[in-house]
Amino acid sequence: MIESNQVDVSHMYTRLWFDKNEEVPLESIITSQRTIDGMYVTLSCYGDDVWFFPDVLFPSSIAECNRKIDFNIIKNKKFIPALKLAMMRYYYLGRPGYKRPRGTSLIKVFRHCAVFLNYLAEKNILELSEVSAFVGVQYAEHSRMQPGLKAERNTPVSVSQRLIAVEALYELLLNSRYAFSHPWPDATTGQLAGPPPVPGGKTLIIPDEHLRVLMKKSTSLLSNSDDILLNMNRLSWWVEKKYSQEIIDHLLSLCGYHGGAKGLNEEIFHLRSACALIILITTGIRAHEILSLEVGCCFSTTDEDGAKYCWIRGVSTKTGVGATEWLCPAICHQAVIVLEKISKPLRNMLSENVMSSRVDISPLKASKNFQNKNKLFLLKPLNKKISIRPLNFPTFQAELKKFVLHCGVQWNFSTHQCRRTFAVYVVKNALGDLRYLRDHFKHWSIDMTAMYAENELQDKELFGEIYVAACDEKYKKIRHWLDPDTPLSGGMAQTIKVFRSKGESIRYYKNHSEMVQNVSESIYLRATGVAWCTADLGGCDGGKAFDYTKCGDCRHFVIDDRFLSRWNAIYNQQLELIQLEDIGIAGKDLAHRALDRCKKVLTELGAPLEVFEA
């Protein structure tokens, strides 16, 4: 082991950037990791075939096998010294003009560079000095024709990432004996990668009918968590006492659980997945961020009016922001509390290992145990030689996919969809669109911008995604209104009809999409539950209080066919109200006025005649 102040490699490696003839000693320490006692353990030396990188560079969701680079995958061993020099420079200095890379960037660049170098070996190009513009263009074409992970051919984004890595290799080897000429001096990686993807290829949102089932099942499991956790604790005690499976299954049945130990373990995994899904959907948190959560991550704040707001804190490494906090509903805190209880047995085992003085626990292993002892998402591998470790992303994704199928939902689920689904639902609720998740999003409204803005550790990128979702949602509504076939009612309806009937209006814009975009940006929009309001001033109680039909006469309101069923329901309610004998003359007059407004709106929206038959 070495102390942190014994090695100062930054100056030496900075010189290596410029000094072409400098040889790096094979015993030079490339990576090291700090232990609990403040000492540093060497992870990799320059001469090693495999370089391991410190855990601090990676989210806890990244598996151990993806925290190293293995130079043995290079087919032509003559390329290994060049790649080692490039990766050392990249690790310590980064690319010119860029900050030092995180762990995932290191691994990606290495793998893409390895693909390029192995391509050269296949083409019998044995020296980097033989790389020319012709070779570079050929490699770009080869990359475009390779099969992708989810398509017949690599996407332009995937090809671009490959080519950017080759450019990085070129830059990192400048001023060294391994330098080579630029592989495409007269082109850019974007040009060589091909045309960008067609708009609309962004991450899907989870459909309402699927999300409703998933949240119903998840909240049901959460409500029943006390019984599941009680049986989990019983099972842990019986296993510790080395009871046989037959005896354990019998004891569980005596306690009222008839699924046996295997069924109970599956139910515990489903409960953990349910809690994770609730957090993902109600906060917009990313997968690696939820996997960073630890015991005690929940806290609350109270504003000057006494309103309580719930938060969770974790770590975000995607943009390098580090400690981050997310606003959440109370159910999210309930889910975290259950996760703390589920993870407690594994956390206790890790804590015991940290406190153990046994010689078979290395300082590095003890340090990892110490870092992970408070994680909410832990995994105990079946292989007893592998210690308890944080849940990695592939396993987390697989568990959630299994849970989705368990709920009977046929949907190609991805954790990335939860973030966008959250943003869209926040927007819909802020606009007044009452959905199944309204109770879960009760804190979210237009006013929450101030609450989030006051928090320095907020997830600013998430707030940006919510804004984008809001713009998209408003754009869709305005586009629907400007469709000549869309029936409209309300005070603003005639103005919109006149605008869309003037064919010459589109001459002021390049196309219909640009016109819609321009109009949507100039209109304030919110929903009252029975209409869309374009008034940017407060003080209106339309769609609320005692008279839901006031919007029908307001000059600021637009009622489209989306509200047809609601106005039909209000119309039927007024018919029932008129028949009552105990509402007085004023009540009768109010009901008749509301009935007339409903008839007008329903007629303009094209309601069938049978609606008015009473």
XYZ file of C-alpha atoms in Angstrom:
614
model
C 0.000 0.000 0.000
C 1.022 3.596 -0.571
C -0.068 6.777 1.081
C -1.840 9.420 -0.985
C 1.005 11.939 -0.659
C 3.696 9.541 -1.852
C 2.739 9.626 -5.532
C 2.355 12.686 -7.704
C 1.852 11.404 -11.231
C 0.025 14.354 -12.769
C 3.205 16.248 -13.711
C 4.827 13.182 -15.244
C 1.776 12.333 -17.335
C 1.342 15.938 -18.440
C 4.893 15.807 -19.826
C 4.014 12.586 -21.643
C 1.394 14.497 -23.599
C 4.133 16.493 -25.310
C 7.288 14.375 -25.069
C 7.142 11.880 -27.943
C 10.107 9.770 -26.860
C 9.182 9.286 -23.223
C 8.716 5.635 -22.255
C 6.375 4.870 -19.387
C 7.898 2.445 -16.844
C 5.879 -0.769 -16.662
C 5.729 -0.554 -12.864
C 4.161 2.932 -12.927
C 0.948 3.046 -10.922
C -2.007 3.933 -13.144
C -4.987 3.490 -10.815
C -5.438 3.136 -7.067
C -8.285 3.169 -4.581
C -8.584 4.608 -1.118
C -9.401 2.261 1.759
C -11.242 2.887 5.014
C -8.030 3.761 6.893
C -7.098 6.456 4.366
C -4.406 4.434 2.615
C -4.327 3.726 -1.114
C -4.306 0.240 -2.637
C -2.811 -0.141 -6.108
C -5.368 -1.347 -8.632
C -3.334 -1.314 -11.850
C 0.170 -0.722 -13.111
C 1.094 0.362 -16.597
C 2.440 -3.066 -17.538
C -0.730 -4.942 -16.485
C -2.863 -6.562 -19.173
C -6.010 -5.508 -17.309
C -6.547 -2.059 -15.801
C -9.069 -1.697 -12.979
C -10.533 1.712 -12.253
C -11.619 3.070 -8.851
C -15.262 2.735 -7.814
C -15.635 6.479 -7.347
C -15.662 6.925 -11.140
C -18.790 4.803 -11.583
C -22.385 4.749 -10.408
C -23.093 1.847 -8.058
C -25.341 0.421 -10.791
C -22.330 -0.411 -12.991
C -21.257 -4.050 -12.648
C -17.692 -4.895 -11.577
C -16.943 -6.431 -14.982
C -17.636 -3.040 -16.601
C -15.119 -1.159 -14.425
C -12.009 -2.465 -16.153
C -10.327 -2.524 -19.563
C -8.691 -5.696 -20.851
C -5.936 -5.172 -23.411
C -5.959 -8.882 -24.257
C -8.896 -8.313 -26.628
C -6.555 -6.523 -29.081
C -5.710 -8.988 -31.863
C -2.505 -7.296 -33.024
C -0.347 -7.055 -29.884
C 1.767 -4.332 -31.536
C -1.181 -1.951 -31.039
C -1.340 -2.486 -27.261
C 1.466 -0.022 -26.285
C -0.205 2.705 -28.341
C -3.611 2.020 -26.816
C -2.146 1.955 -23.305
C -0.523 5.340 -23.807
C -3.767 6.753 -25.223
C -5.884 5.411 -22.356
C -3.419 6.672 -19.733
C -3.512 10.148 -21.252
C -7.281 10.017 -21.540
C -7.643 8.950 -17.918
C -5.356 11.649 -16.510
C -5.845 14.506 -18.961
C -8.951 13.836 -21.013
C -9.260 14.988 -24.605
C -7.979 18.488 -25.423
C -10.736 20.959 -24.645
C -12.764 18.490 -22.549
C -12.828 17.684 -18.862
C -11.448 14.428 -17.502
C -13.780 11.523 -18.296
C -15.882 9.505 -15.909
C -15.571 5.741 -15.711
C -18.272 4.840 -18.237
C -16.712 7.175 -20.819
C -13.322 5.511 -20.301
C -14.771 2.061 -20.882
C -16.762 3.115 -23.951
C -13.820 4.863 -25.623
C -11.574 1.873 -24.952
C -14.068 -0.580 -26.441
C -14.652 1.533 -29.542
C -10.901 1.972 -30.013
C -10.443 -1.787 -29.648
C -13.031 -2.373 -32.393
C -11.119 0.010 -34.679
C -7.726 -1.576 -33.968
C -9.100 -5.078 -34.519
C -10.595 -3.889 -37.810
C -7.120 -2.720 -38.852
C -5.701 -6.129 -37.941
C -8.332 -7.865 -40.065
C -7.390 -5.633 -42.999
C -3.740 -6.573 -42.457
C -2.798 -3.036 -41.437
C -0.029 -3.699 -38.942
C 1.096 -0.153 -38.073
C -0.929 2.901 -37.066
C 1.238 4.959 -39.406
C -0.510 3.135 -42.270
C -3.889 4.652 -41.353
C -5.003 7.022 -44.109
C -8.111 8.940 -45.107
C -9.051 6.033 -47.384
C -8.811 3.601 -44.456
C -10.872 5.953 -42.280
C -13.705 6.230 -44.814
C -13.691 2.464 -45.271
C -13.998 1.970 -41.509
C -16.917 4.428 -41.359
C -18.706 2.461 -44.095
C -17.935 -0.794 -42.295
C -19.395 0.606 -39.065
C -22.593 1.703 -40.816
C -23.134 -1.785 -42.235
C -22.642 -3.644 -38.955
C -25.780 -4.999 -37.230
C -26.982 -2.948 -34.280
C -28.332 -4.090 -30.928
C -31.961 -3.431 -31.821
C -31.867 -2.995 -35.586
C -30.515 -4.570 -38.752
C -27.873 -1.842 -39.039
C -26.066 0.402 -36.581
C -27.863 3.673 -35.973
C -26.141 6.944 -36.938
C -25.725 7.661 -33.211
C -23.900 4.358 -32.652
C -21.693 4.886 -35.702
C -20.907 8.422 -34.574
C -19.790 7.149 -31.143
C -17.407 4.705 -32.840
C -15.924 7.405 -35.040
C -15.586 9.902 -32.178
C -13.526 7.294 -30.298
C -11.195 6.965 -33.304
C -10.787 10.751 -33.395
C -10.020 10.641 -29.661
C -7.358 7.979 -30.312
C -5.836 10.218 -32.993
C -5.730 13.216 -30.632
C -4.444 11.235 -27.642
C -1.502 9.855 -29.608
C -0.348 13.193 -31.001
C 3.276 14.025 -30.090
C 4.052 10.355 -29.507
C 5.859 7.682 -31.508
C 2.442 6.140 -32.274
C 0.920 9.220 -33.916
C -0.996 8.723 -37.151
C -2.663 11.014 -39.678
C -6.259 12.157 -39.244
C -8.556 9.371 -40.541
C -11.029 11.750 -42.246
C -9.450 15.220 -42.597
C -12.129 16.574 -44.936
C -15.238 15.286 -43.166
C -16.930 15.205 -39.758
C -18.095 12.217 -37.777
C -21.682 13.387 -38.253
C -21.336 13.403 -42.036
C -19.745 9.949 -42.081
C -22.250 8.455 -39.628
C -25.199 9.190 -41.897
C -28.378 11.269 -41.608
C -29.787 11.870 -38.121
C -32.716 9.727 -36.962
C -36.227 10.715 -37.967
C -37.921 12.915 -35.316
C -40.242 11.008 -33.046
C -37.802 8.225 -32.205
C -37.465 9.346 -28.603
C -38.200 7.171 -25.602
C -41.796 5.971 -25.410
C -44.030 6.772 -22.477
C -45.817 3.940 -20.708
C -49.438 3.843 -21.952
C -52.158 4.766 -19.470
C -53.772 1.348 -19.471
C -50.460 -0.354 -18.638
C -49.359 2.230 -16.101
C -52.696 1.954 -14.310
C -52.227 -1.791 -13.863
C -48.592 -1.446 -12.762
C -49.323 1.243 -10.189
C -52.372 -0.587 -8.863
C -50.346 -3.763 -8.360
C -47.396 -1.848 -6.888
C -49.484 0.096 -4.386
C -51.325 -3.092 -3.442
C -48.025 -4.826 -2.633
C -46.885 -1.766 -0.696
C -50.093 -1.812 1.354
C -49.547 -5.494 2.119
C -45.835 -5.066 2.876
C -46.175 -5.559 6.649
C -47.296 -9.177 6.208
C -44.624 -9.886 3.591
C -41.861 -8.405 5.756
C -43.057 -10.283 8.834
C -42.807 -13.565 6.929
C -39.426 -12.475 5.536
C -38.053 -12.018 9.064
C -39.437 -15.402 10.095
C -37.839 -17.012 7.069
C -34.457 -15.400 7.812
C -34.545 -16.695 11.391
C -35.472 -20.230 10.309
C -32.760 -20.278 7.647
C -30.221 -19.089 10.224
C -31.304 -22.006 12.434
C -30.694 -24.314 9.425
C -34.254 -25.631 9.275
C -34.980 -27.815 6.249
C -37.089 -26.458 3.412
C -39.931 -28.862 4.247
C -40.072 -27.617 7.839
C -39.881 -23.963 6.727
C -42.709 -24.454 4.230
C -44.799 -26.122 6.932
C -44.123 -23.310 9.428
C -45.056 -20.703 6.831
C -48.337 -22.481 6.139
C -49.083 -22.474 9.886
C -48.555 -18.685 9.785
C -51.093 -18.386 6.980
C -48.686 -18.242 4.025
C -49.018 -21.198 1.658
C -46.558 -20.292 -1.085
C -43.554 -21.848 0.593
C -40.067 -20.343 0.953
C -39.618 -20.114 -2.826
C -42.894 -18.252 -3.288
C -42.093 -15.905 -0.416
C -38.683 -15.040 -1.870
C -40.323 -14.224 -5.206
C -42.894 -12.062 -3.433
C -40.103 -10.178 -1.654
C -38.400 -9.518 -4.994
C -41.707 -8.348 -6.445
C -42.200 -6.042 -3.445
C -38.757 -4.535 -4.005
C -39.562 -4.038 -7.703
C -42.925 -2.498 -6.813
C -41.242 -0.003 -4.467
C -38.649 0.810 -7.141
C -41.342 1.357 -9.763
C -43.281 3.679 -7.450
C -40.147 5.768 -6.879
C -39.237 5.844 -10.577
C -42.720 6.862 -11.681
C -43.394 9.446 -8.959
C -40.024 11.233 -9.007
C -38.597 10.930 -12.541
C -35.352 9.641 -11.049
C -32.940 7.719 -13.322
C -32.022 4.059 -12.808
C -28.469 4.748 -11.613
C -29.820 7.457 -9.292
C -32.351 5.215 -7.592
C -29.648 2.570 -7.164
C -27.567 5.183 -5.313
C -30.206 5.646 -2.585
C -29.147 4.819 0.943
C -30.745 4.441 4.345
C -31.992 7.812 5.604
C -32.360 9.352 2.142
C -35.856 10.648 2.952
C -36.513 14.051 4.475
C -39.264 16.673 4.546
C -39.521 20.449 4.459
C -42.316 22.783 5.491
C -43.102 26.097 3.816
C -44.295 29.277 5.489
C -47.933 28.180 5.138
C -47.272 24.921 6.955
C -47.478 22.726 3.844
C -45.235 19.675 4.056
C -43.099 18.553 1.113
C -41.338 15.221 0.835
C -37.881 14.783 -0.690
C -35.348 12.043 -1.328
C -31.614 12.562 -1.788
C -29.167 10.532 -3.827
C -26.275 10.830 -6.260
C -26.442 11.627 -9.972
C -23.343 10.933 -12.055
C -24.737 11.356 -15.579
C -23.954 15.058 -15.729
C -21.421 15.067 -12.891
C -23.709 16.981 -10.518
C -23.136 14.575 -7.615
C -25.484 14.971 -4.643
C -29.027 15.616 -5.876
C -32.493 15.899 -4.344
C -35.880 15.072 -5.842
C -39.326 16.215 -4.797
C -41.678 13.283 -4.235
C -45.137 12.376 -2.891
C -45.574 10.729 0.505
C -45.997 7.276 -1.060
C -42.393 7.511 -2.210
C -41.244 7.773 1.421
C -43.349 4.714 2.249
C -41.617 2.793 -0.547
C -38.170 3.816 0.733
C -39.028 2.687 4.276
C -40.029 -0.736 2.933
C -36.791 -0.929 0.905
C -34.832 -0.191 4.086
C -36.518 -3.145 5.781
C -35.994 -5.474 2.813
C -32.296 -4.619 2.602
C -31.665 -4.755 6.348
C -30.470 -8.410 6.531
C -27.901 -7.888 3.760
C -26.823 -4.551 5.199
C -26.282 -6.190 8.578
C -24.089 -8.836 6.956
C -22.012 -6.133 5.250
C -21.659 -4.220 8.509
C -20.444 -7.379 10.242
C -17.862 -7.854 7.494
C -16.675 -4.272 7.895
C -16.203 -4.748 11.642
C -14.595 -8.165 11.222
C -10.898 -8.491 11.905
C -10.500 -11.711 9.944
C -7.392 -11.776 7.775
C -9.255 -13.158 4.745
C -10.930 -9.779 4.192
C -8.593 -7.584 2.202
C -8.456 -3.810 2.828
C -9.952 -3.211 -0.627
C -12.824 -5.625 -0.007
C -13.441 -4.116 3.431
C -13.493 -0.669 1.830
C -16.104 -1.784 -0.726
C -18.236 -3.288 2.045
C -17.998 -0.030 3.976
C -19.128 1.997 0.947
C -22.088 -0.307 0.293
C -23.315 -1.040 3.828
C -26.114 1.563 3.632
C -27.339 0.869 0.078
C -31.036 0.103 -0.365
C -30.535 -2.130 -3.407
C -28.180 -5.003 -2.623
C -27.674 -8.426 -4.163
C -26.344 -11.628 -2.630
C -24.903 -13.723 -5.501
C -25.494 -17.468 -5.526
C -21.747 -17.928 -5.787
C -20.594 -17.887 -2.154
C -17.137 -16.700 -3.202
C -18.649 -13.405 -4.379
C -19.603 -11.037 -1.586
C -22.777 -8.988 -1.260
C -22.689 -6.124 -3.729
C -24.905 -3.287 -4.971
C -27.525 -4.189 -7.535
C -26.238 -3.356 -11.014
C -28.307 -1.879 -13.814
C -28.759 -5.013 -15.996
C -30.026 -7.024 -13.007
C -32.242 -4.134 -11.874
C -33.715 -3.791 -15.371
C -34.289 -7.559 -15.594
C -36.083 -7.611 -12.221
C -38.418 -4.790 -13.253
C -39.157 -6.457 -16.595
C -40.020 -9.648 -14.718
C -42.296 -7.675 -12.397
C -44.081 -6.052 -15.346
C -44.806 -9.507 -16.791
C -45.902 -10.672 -13.341
C -48.494 -7.884 -13.379
C -49.852 -9.263 -16.663
C -48.684 -6.250 -18.700
C -47.472 -7.008 -22.205
C -45.159 -4.071 -22.771
C -41.466 -3.802 -23.644
C -40.585 -2.024 -20.427
C -37.444 0.044 -19.918
C -36.464 2.107 -16.895
C -35.753 5.054 -19.219
C -39.480 5.219 -19.994
C -40.324 6.067 -16.382
C -38.568 9.438 -16.485
C -40.378 10.620 -19.597
C -43.681 9.171 -18.373
C -43.236 11.134 -15.145
C -42.565 14.376 -17.037
C -45.642 13.897 -19.234
C -47.900 13.132 -16.266
C -46.632 16.133 -14.334
C -47.519 18.312 -17.308
C -50.949 16.733 -17.721
C -51.741 17.240 -14.040
C -50.392 20.799 -14.084
C -52.717 21.449 -17.016
C -55.610 19.986 -15.082
C -55.871 16.678 -16.900
C -57.116 14.338 -14.160
C -55.480 10.937 -14.497
C -55.085 7.811 -12.419
C -51.885 9.130 -10.842
C -53.329 12.448 -9.739
C -53.153 11.496 -6.043
C -49.523 10.463 -6.428
C -48.652 13.774 -8.078
C -50.641 15.979 -5.692
C -47.607 18.178 -4.972
C -46.967 18.902 -8.638
C -48.436 22.060 -10.115
C -47.261 25.183 -11.863
C -46.499 26.643 -8.417
C -43.939 23.903 -7.761
C -41.472 25.702 -10.015
C -40.732 28.024 -7.096
C -40.242 25.134 -4.656
C -37.793 23.404 -6.982
C -35.997 26.651 -7.834
C -35.228 27.307 -4.159
C -33.401 23.982 -3.815
C -29.760 24.214 -4.918
C -29.470 20.422 -5.149
C -32.502 20.013 -7.398
C -32.390 17.832 -10.493
C -32.340 20.719 -12.979
C -32.229 18.401 -15.964
C -35.482 16.765 -14.868
C -37.118 20.168 -14.616
C -35.976 20.835 -18.184
C -37.564 17.585 -19.340
C -40.824 18.597 -17.685
C -40.702 21.910 -19.544
C -40.109 20.110 -22.850
C -43.017 17.769 -22.115
C -45.215 20.796 -21.366
C -44.309 22.393 -24.688
C -44.973 19.142 -26.544
C -48.344 18.701 -24.862
C -49.431 22.241 -25.640
C -48.204 21.882 -29.224
C -50.357 18.761 -29.692
C -53.444 20.519 -28.363
C -52.989 23.615 -30.539
C -52.369 21.406 -33.591
C -55.591 19.545 -32.811
C -57.523 22.819 -32.600
C -56.145 24.034 -35.932
C -57.304 20.878 -37.665
C -60.355 21.957 -39.761
C -62.196 18.746 -38.777
C -61.932 19.342 -35.025
C -65.248 20.531 -33.515
C -64.843 23.425 -31.081
C -67.014 25.346 -28.656
C -66.468 28.165 -26.156
C -65.729 31.869 -26.458
C -62.413 31.374 -28.301
C -63.810 28.793 -30.712
C -65.006 31.245 -33.360
C -61.668 33.080 -33.381
C -59.814 29.800 -33.969
C -62.250 28.723 -36.682
C -61.740 32.010 -38.523
C -57.954 31.687 -38.245
C -57.832 28.137 -39.578
C -60.264 28.926 -42.386
C -57.896 31.550 -43.803
C -55.633 29.557 -46.065
C -53.412 32.566 -46.593
C -52.285 32.493 -42.953
C -49.871 29.694 -43.706
C -48.019 31.892 -46.157
C -46.382 33.624 -43.211
C -44.726 30.358 -42.152
C -42.567 27.755 -43.860
C -45.080 25.007 -43.162
C -48.057 24.038 -41.026
C -45.818 22.719 -38.227
C -44.028 26.050 -37.905
C -47.361 27.863 -37.774
C -48.606 25.597 -34.974
C -45.338 26.058 -33.069
C -45.558 29.836 -33.349
C -49.191 29.922 -32.229
C -48.600 27.557 -29.286
C -45.721 29.673 -27.990
C -47.943 32.748 -27.882
C -50.859 31.127 -26.025
C -51.128 30.606 -22.273
C -52.930 27.340 -21.594
C -54.348 25.523 -18.599
C -57.296 23.179 -18.073
C -60.246 23.498 -15.727
C -61.497 19.938 -16.152
C -64.264 20.934 -18.573
C -62.428 23.299 -20.965
C -59.079 24.829 -21.913
C -58.461 28.292 -20.486
C -56.317 30.816 -22.390
C -56.631 33.654 -19.862
C -53.278 34.556 -18.290
C -54.881 36.337 -15.321
C -56.072 34.704 -12.112
C -59.339 35.089 -10.249
C -61.465 32.767 -12.366
C -63.446 29.912 -10.791
C -64.636 28.410 -14.070
C -64.840 24.645 -14.032
C -64.835 24.753 -10.228
C -67.050 25.759 -7.312
C -70.784 25.242 -7.881
C -71.064 25.926 -11.602
C -68.991 23.778 -13.941
C -70.731 25.208 -17.005
C -69.540 28.834 -16.692
C -66.705 28.054 -19.126
C -69.284 27.626 -21.896
C -69.935 31.389 -21.985
C -66.395 32.643 -21.307
C -64.508 34.360 -24.136
C -61.185 32.886 -22.938
C -62.215 29.252 -23.185
C -61.887 26.568 -25.819
C -63.818 23.303 -25.556
C -62.765 20.564 -27.954
C -64.130 17.074 -28.602
C -61.968 15.685 -25.791
C -64.470 17.131 -23.294
C -67.574 15.792 -25.065
C -68.216 12.975 -22.586
C -67.784 15.304 -19.599
C -70.296 17.829 -20.887
C -72.661 14.985 -21.704
C -72.363 13.790 -18.079
C -72.995 17.330 -16.772
C -76.043 17.595 -19.060
C -77.497 14.374 -17.618
C -76.826 15.603 -14.081
C -78.775 18.790 -14.772
C -81.703 16.747 -16.073
C -81.766 14.844 -12.791
C -81.384 18.056 -10.809
C -84.392 19.691 -12.471
C -86.596 16.817 -11.350
C -85.853 17.470 -7.669
C -88.532 19.334 -5.718
C -86.428 20.563 -2.777
C -83.885 22.813 -4.551
C -86.050 25.916 -4.653
C -86.631 28.455 -7.440
C -83.010 29.648 -7.455
C -81.762 26.069 -7.773
C -84.176 25.409 -10.663
C -83.026 28.546 -12.481
C -79.369 27.609 -12.057
C -80.038 24.110 -13.385
C -81.913 25.451 -16.436
C -79.082 27.892 -17.254
C -76.559 25.100 -16.966
C -78.731 22.872 -19.150
C -78.896 25.530 -21.881
C -75.106 25.954 -21.815
C -74.635 22.186 -22.071
C -76.992 21.973 -25.054
C -75.078 24.730 -26.834
C -71.676 23.134 -26.185
C -72.827 19.612 -27.082
C -74.441 20.840 -30.291
C -71.273 22.668 -31.378
C -69.191 19.590 -30.560
C -71.402 17.481 -32.809
C -73.150 15.378 -30.171
C -75.740 12.931 -31.621
C -79.412 13.845 -31.307
C -80.164 10.988 -28.906
C -78.131 12.834 -26.276
C -80.912 15.421 -25.986
C -83.739 12.893 -25.745
C -84.963 13.021 -22.190
